[in-house]
Amino acid sequence: MSERIPCINPRCNCTAARDKFPNSDEIICGKCFRALPEAVRQEHRRFWREIRKWDRRIARTSDDIKIDRMRAIRDRVSRHLSWHWVREIKTFFLAPEKPAGLDTFLEEMGL
C-alpha cells in the first residue's frame, strides 16, 4: 500500500498521509471541497454533524438497549453519508456536466 492517498478529483495533485486517514481509501482536499456547490457541502457537513452527535450520545449512555438503538440510527446516517459521497461528490468530479457549446448541441440533435 502506498503511504499517500490521492484526492478524488483526477485533475488535482493533492495527497494526504495514510496514517492521518487510516480507514479511508479516498479523500477530498480542501480546495476541491470548496469547489463543490454550496448545497452539496452543507449536506455533507450536516451528515457529519449528525454522526458526531450520535457518537457523543452513545458515549454518555450506559443503557445497552438505548446504545443499540442509537448505533442503528448512527449507522443509518453513516449509510446516507456514504451514498451522498458516491452519488453527489464523486460524480461531481468524475462525470462533470458538459459545457454548453457546439459539440453538446450537435450531440443533442443526434448528429
Short mmCIF file of N, CA and C in Angstrom, two decimals:
data_model
loop_
_atom_site.label_atom_id
_atom_site.label_comp_id
_atom_site.label_asym_id
_atom_site.label_seq_id
_atom_site.Cartn_x
_atom_site.Cartn_y
_atom_site.Cartn_z
N MET A 1 0.82 -1.18 0.00
CA MET A 1 0.00 0.00 0.00
C MET A 1 0.87 1.25 0.00
N SER A 2 0.43 2.24 -0.73
CA SER A 2 1.22 3.46 -0.77
C SER A 2 0.99 4.25 0.51
N GLU A 3 1.91 5.14 0.80
CA GLU A 3 1.80 5.90 2.04
C GLU A 3 1.00 7.18 1.88
N ARG A 4 0.54 7.49 0.66
CA ARG A 4 -0.26 8.68 0.40
C ARG A 4 -1.60 8.30 -0.23
N ILE A 5 -2.63 9.08 0.07
CA ILE A 5 -3.96 8.88 -0.51
C ILE A 5 -4.23 10.07 -1.43
N PRO A 6 -4.53 9.84 -2.72
CA PRO A 6 -4.79 10.97 -3.61
C PRO A 6 -6.20 11.52 -3.44
N CYS A 7 -6.36 12.78 -3.83
CA CYS A 7 -7.68 13.42 -3.84
C CYS A 7 -8.54 12.73 -4.90
N ILE A 8 -9.87 12.70 -4.71
CA ILE A 8 -10.75 12.01 -5.66
C ILE A 8 -10.85 12.76 -6.99
N ASN A 9 -10.50 14.03 -7.01
CA ASN A 9 -10.52 14.80 -8.24
C ASN A 9 -9.33 14.37 -9.10
N PRO A 10 -9.56 13.80 -10.28
CA PRO A 10 -8.43 13.32 -11.09
C PRO A 10 -7.55 14.46 -11.61
N ARG A 11 -8.04 15.67 -11.62
CA ARG A 11 -7.25 16.82 -12.09
C ARG A 11 -6.50 17.51 -10.96
N CYS A 12 -6.61 16.98 -9.75
CA CYS A 12 -5.95 17.57 -8.58
C CYS A 12 -4.76 16.69 -8.19
N ASN A 13 -3.69 17.30 -7.80
CA ASN A 13 -2.50 16.54 -7.42
C ASN A 13 -2.31 16.44 -5.91
N CYS A 14 -3.29 16.83 -5.14
CA CYS A 14 -3.16 16.80 -3.67
C CYS A 14 -3.22 15.36 -3.16
N THR A 15 -2.47 15.13 -2.11
CA THR A 15 -2.49 13.83 -1.43
C THR A 15 -2.52 14.07 0.07
N ALA A 16 -2.84 13.01 0.81
CA ALA A 16 -2.84 13.07 2.27
C ALA A 16 -2.13 11.84 2.81
N ALA A 17 -1.57 11.97 3.99
CA ALA A 17 -0.86 10.86 4.61
C ALA A 17 -1.86 9.78 5.01
N ARG A 18 -1.52 8.53 4.72
CA ARG A 18 -2.40 7.41 5.04
C ARG A 18 -2.58 7.25 6.55
N ASP A 19 -1.57 7.59 7.33
CA ASP A 19 -1.71 7.45 8.78
C ASP A 19 -2.67 8.48 9.36
N LYS A 20 -2.94 9.57 8.65
CA LYS A 20 -3.91 10.57 9.10
C LYS A 20 -5.35 10.08 8.85
N PHE A 21 -5.55 9.29 7.80
CA PHE A 21 -6.85 8.72 7.44
C PHE A 21 -6.70 7.20 7.30
N PRO A 22 -6.54 6.46 8.41
CA PRO A 22 -6.23 5.02 8.31
C PRO A 22 -7.36 4.17 7.74
N ASN A 23 -8.62 4.59 7.88
CA ASN A 23 -9.74 3.76 7.43
C ASN A 23 -10.30 4.20 6.09
N SER A 24 -9.59 5.06 5.40
CA SER A 24 -10.13 5.62 4.17
C SER A 24 -9.22 5.30 2.98
N ASP A 25 -9.85 5.04 1.84
CA ASP A 25 -9.10 4.81 0.62
C ASP A 25 -9.15 6.00 -0.32
N GLU A 26 -10.02 6.97 -0.01
CA GLU A 26 -10.14 8.14 -0.84
C GLU A 26 -10.48 9.35 0.01
N ILE A 27 -9.98 10.50 -0.41
CA ILE A 27 -10.21 11.75 0.32
C ILE A 27 -10.57 12.83 -0.69
N ILE A 28 -11.00 13.96 -0.17
CA ILE A 28 -11.18 15.14 -0.99
C ILE A 28 -10.41 16.26 -0.29
N CYS A 29 -9.58 16.95 -1.04
CA CYS A 29 -8.78 18.02 -0.43
C CYS A 29 -9.67 19.23 -0.19
N GLY A 30 -9.21 20.16 0.60
CA GLY A 30 -9.99 21.34 0.94
C GLY A 30 -10.31 22.20 -0.27
N LYS A 31 -9.37 22.30 -1.19
CA LYS A 31 -9.59 23.13 -2.38
C LYS A 31 -10.71 22.55 -3.23
N CYS A 32 -10.70 21.25 -3.42
CA CYS A 32 -11.75 20.61 -4.22
C CYS A 32 -13.08 20.60 -3.49
N PHE A 33 -13.04 20.46 -2.15
CA PHE A 33 -14.28 20.50 -1.38
C PHE A 33 -14.95 21.87 -1.51
N ARG A 34 -14.14 22.93 -1.49
CA ARG A 34 -14.69 24.27 -1.65
C ARG A 34 -15.19 24.52 -3.06
N ALA A 35 -14.75 23.72 -4.02
CA ALA A 35 -15.22 23.86 -5.40
C ALA A 35 -16.60 23.22 -5.61
N LEU A 36 -17.04 22.40 -4.67
CA LEU A 36 -18.36 21.78 -4.77
C LEU A 36 -19.45 22.85 -4.61
N PRO A 37 -20.63 22.58 -5.14
CA PRO A 37 -21.75 23.52 -4.92
C PRO A 37 -22.05 23.64 -3.42
N GLU A 38 -22.49 24.80 -3.01
CA GLU A 38 -22.75 25.08 -1.59
C GLU A 38 -23.74 24.09 -0.97
N ALA A 39 -24.77 23.73 -1.70
CA ALA A 39 -25.77 22.80 -1.16
C ALA A 39 -25.16 21.43 -0.87
N VAL A 40 -24.28 20.97 -1.73
CA VAL A 40 -23.63 19.67 -1.52
C VAL A 40 -22.73 19.72 -0.29
N ARG A 41 -21.98 20.81 -0.14
CA ARG A 41 -21.11 20.95 1.03
C ARG A 41 -21.92 21.00 2.32
N GLN A 42 -23.02 21.74 2.31
CA GLN A 42 -23.84 21.82 3.52
C GLN A 42 -24.43 20.47 3.88
N GLU A 43 -24.87 19.72 2.89
CA GLU A 43 -25.44 18.39 3.15
C GLU A 43 -24.38 17.46 3.73
N HIS A 44 -23.17 17.50 3.18
CA HIS A 44 -22.08 16.66 3.68
C HIS A 44 -21.76 17.01 5.13
N ARG A 45 -21.67 18.29 5.42
CA ARG A 45 -21.40 18.72 6.79
C ARG A 45 -22.53 18.32 7.73
N ARG A 46 -23.78 18.39 7.27
CA ARG A 46 -24.92 18.02 8.10
C ARG A 46 -24.85 16.55 8.49
N PHE A 47 -24.49 15.69 7.54
CA PHE A 47 -24.34 14.26 7.85
C PHE A 47 -23.27 14.05 8.92
N TRP A 48 -22.12 14.72 8.76
CA TRP A 48 -21.05 14.55 9.74
C TRP A 48 -21.45 15.08 11.11
N ARG A 49 -22.18 16.19 11.18
CA ARG A 49 -22.66 16.70 12.47
C ARG A 49 -23.58 15.68 13.14
N GLU A 50 -24.46 15.07 12.36
CA GLU A 50 -25.38 14.06 12.89
C GLU A 50 -24.60 12.87 13.44
N ILE A 51 -23.62 12.39 12.70
CA ILE A 51 -22.82 11.23 13.15
C ILE A 51 -22.11 11.56 14.45
N ARG A 52 -21.47 12.73 14.53
CA ARG A 52 -20.76 13.12 15.76
C ARG A 52 -21.73 13.28 16.93
N LYS A 53 -22.93 13.80 16.67
CA LYS A 53 -23.94 13.96 17.72
C LYS A 53 -24.31 12.60 18.30
N TRP A 54 -24.56 11.61 17.44
CA TRP A 54 -24.93 10.29 17.94
C TRP A 54 -23.76 9.61 18.63
N ASP A 55 -22.54 9.85 18.18
CA ASP A 55 -21.37 9.30 18.88
C ASP A 55 -21.27 9.86 20.30
N ARG A 56 -21.52 11.16 20.45
CA ARG A 56 -21.48 11.76 21.79
C ARG A 56 -22.58 11.19 22.68
N ARG A 57 -23.77 11.00 22.13
CA ARG A 57 -24.87 10.44 22.91
C ARG A 57 -24.58 9.00 23.33
N ILE A 58 -23.99 8.24 22.43
CA ILE A 58 -23.64 6.85 22.75
C ILE A 58 -22.61 6.82 23.88
N ALA A 59 -21.65 7.74 23.83
CA ALA A 59 -20.61 7.76 24.86
C ALA A 59 -21.16 8.11 26.24
N ARG A 60 -22.23 8.91 26.30
CA ARG A 60 -22.81 9.33 27.58
C ARG A 60 -23.80 8.32 28.15
N THR A 61 -24.29 7.40 27.35
CA THR A 61 -25.35 6.48 27.78
C THR A 61 -24.75 5.17 28.29
N SER A 62 -25.38 4.64 29.33
CA SER A 62 -24.91 3.35 29.87
C SER A 62 -25.91 2.23 29.63
N ASP A 63 -27.12 2.54 29.20
CA ASP A 63 -28.15 1.54 28.96
C ASP A 63 -27.88 0.84 27.62
N ASP A 64 -27.72 -0.48 27.66
CA ASP A 64 -27.35 -1.23 26.45
C ASP A 64 -28.43 -1.18 25.37
N ILE A 65 -29.68 -1.20 25.76
CA ILE A 65 -30.78 -1.15 24.77
C ILE A 65 -30.76 0.19 24.04
N LYS A 66 -30.60 1.27 24.79
CA LYS A 66 -30.53 2.60 24.16
C LYS A 66 -29.31 2.72 23.26
N ILE A 67 -28.20 2.15 23.70
CA ILE A 67 -26.98 2.21 22.88
C ILE A 67 -27.20 1.50 21.56
N ASP A 68 -27.85 0.34 21.58
CA ASP A 68 -28.13 -0.39 20.34
C ASP A 68 -29.00 0.43 19.40
N ARG A 69 -30.03 1.07 19.95
CA ARG A 69 -30.90 1.92 19.12
C ARG A 69 -30.13 3.09 18.53
N MET A 70 -29.32 3.72 19.36
CA MET A 70 -28.56 4.88 18.87
C MET A 70 -27.53 4.48 17.83
N ARG A 71 -26.92 3.32 18.01
CA ARG A 71 -25.96 2.85 16.99
C ARG A 71 -26.66 2.58 15.67
N ALA A 72 -27.88 2.07 15.73
CA ALA A 72 -28.65 1.83 14.50
C ALA A 72 -28.93 3.15 13.79
N ILE A 73 -29.28 4.17 14.55
CA ILE A 73 -29.53 5.48 13.95
C ILE A 73 -28.25 6.04 13.35
N ARG A 74 -27.14 5.95 14.10
CA ARG A 74 -25.86 6.45 13.61
C ARG A 74 -25.43 5.70 12.34
N ASP A 75 -25.65 4.39 12.32
CA ASP A 75 -25.29 3.60 11.14
C ASP A 75 -26.13 3.99 9.93
N ARG A 76 -27.40 4.30 10.16
CA ARG A 76 -28.27 4.74 9.07
C ARG A 76 -27.79 6.08 8.50
N VAL A 77 -27.40 7.00 9.36
CA VAL A 77 -26.87 8.29 8.91
C VAL A 77 -25.55 8.07 8.18
N SER A 78 -24.76 7.14 8.65
CA SER A 78 -23.48 6.84 8.01
C SER A 78 -23.69 6.27 6.60
N ARG A 79 -24.71 5.45 6.44
CA ARG A 79 -25.04 4.94 5.10
C ARG A 79 -25.47 6.06 4.17
N HIS A 80 -26.25 7.00 4.72
CA HIS A 80 -26.66 8.17 3.92
C HIS A 80 -25.43 8.99 3.51
N LEU A 81 -24.48 9.13 4.42
CA LEU A 81 -23.25 9.86 4.10
C LEU A 81 -22.48 9.15 2.99
N SER A 82 -22.39 7.83 3.06
CA SER A 82 -21.69 7.06 2.02
C SER A 82 -22.39 7.21 0.68
N TRP A 83 -23.70 7.15 0.69
CA TRP A 83 -24.47 7.33 -0.54
C TRP A 83 -24.23 8.73 -1.10
N HIS A 84 -24.23 9.73 -0.25
CA HIS A 84 -24.01 11.11 -0.67
C HIS A 84 -22.61 11.27 -1.26
N TRP A 85 -21.63 10.63 -0.65
CA TRP A 85 -20.25 10.69 -1.14
C TRP A 85 -20.16 10.17 -2.56
N VAL A 86 -20.77 9.02 -2.80
CA VAL A 86 -20.70 8.40 -4.13
C VAL A 86 -21.58 9.14 -5.13
N ARG A 87 -22.81 9.41 -4.74
CA ARG A 87 -23.79 9.97 -5.66
C ARG A 87 -23.55 11.44 -6.01
N GLU A 88 -23.14 12.23 -5.03
CA GLU A 88 -23.01 13.67 -5.25
C GLU A 88 -21.56 14.12 -5.44
N ILE A 89 -20.69 13.75 -4.52
CA ILE A 89 -19.34 14.31 -4.51
C ILE A 89 -18.46 13.66 -5.57
N LYS A 90 -18.41 12.33 -5.59
CA LYS A 90 -17.55 11.68 -6.58
C LYS A 90 -18.02 11.93 -8.01
N THR A 91 -19.33 11.89 -8.25
CA THR A 91 -19.81 12.11 -9.61
C THR A 91 -19.58 13.54 -10.06
N PHE A 92 -19.51 14.49 -9.14
CA PHE A 92 -19.23 15.88 -9.50
C PHE A 92 -17.87 15.99 -10.18
N PHE A 93 -16.89 15.22 -9.68
CA PHE A 93 -15.55 15.30 -10.25
C PHE A 93 -15.29 14.28 -11.34
N LEU A 94 -15.89 13.10 -11.25
CA LEU A 94 -15.60 12.04 -12.21
C LEU A 94 -16.45 12.11 -13.47
N ALA A 95 -17.65 12.69 -13.37
CA ALA A 95 -18.53 12.81 -14.53
C ALA A 95 -19.11 14.23 -14.58
N PRO A 96 -18.27 15.22 -14.85
CA PRO A 96 -18.78 16.59 -14.85
C PRO A 96 -19.74 16.83 -16.01
N GLU A 97 -20.63 17.81 -15.82
CA GLU A 97 -21.57 18.13 -16.87
C GLU A 97 -20.81 18.74 -18.06
N LYS A 98 -21.33 18.46 -19.26
CA LYS A 98 -20.71 19.02 -20.45
C LYS A 98 -21.04 20.50 -20.54
N PRO A 99 -20.08 21.32 -20.92
CA PRO A 99 -20.39 22.74 -21.08
C PRO A 99 -21.26 22.96 -22.31
N ALA A 100 -22.05 24.01 -22.28
CA ALA A 100 -22.89 24.34 -23.42
C ALA A 100 -21.99 24.79 -24.56
N GLY A 101 -22.15 24.17 -25.69
CA GLY A 101 -21.32 24.52 -26.84
C GLY A 101 -21.80 23.78 -28.07
N LEU A 102 -21.04 23.89 -29.12
CA LEU A 102 -21.42 23.30 -30.39
C LEU A 102 -21.46 21.77 -30.31
N ASP A 103 -20.47 21.15 -29.66
CA ASP A 103 -20.45 19.69 -29.56
C ASP A 103 -21.67 19.17 -28.81
N THR A 104 -22.03 19.81 -27.72
CA THR A 104 -23.20 19.40 -26.94
C THR A 104 -24.48 19.56 -27.76
N PHE A 105 -24.58 20.66 -28.47
CA PHE A 105 -25.76 20.92 -29.28
C PHE A 105 -25.89 19.86 -30.38
N LEU A 106 -24.79 19.56 -31.07
CA LEU A 106 -24.84 18.56 -32.13
C LEU A 106 -25.16 17.18 -31.57
N GLU A 107 -24.66 16.86 -30.40
CA GLU A 107 -24.96 15.56 -29.80
C GLU A 107 -26.44 15.47 -29.42
N GLU A 108 -27.02 16.55 -28.92
CA GLU A 108 -28.44 16.55 -28.60
C GLU A 108 -29.31 16.42 -29.83
N MET A 109 -28.85 16.96 -30.94
CA MET A 109 -29.61 16.90 -32.20
C MET A 109 -29.44 15.55 -32.89
N GLY A 110 -28.49 14.75 -32.42
CA GLY A 110 -28.29 13.42 -32.99
C GLY A 110 -27.35 13.42 -34.19
N LEU A 111 -26.55 14.43 -34.32
CA LEU A 111 -25.61 14.50 -35.44
C LEU A 111 -24.21 14.11 -35.04
#
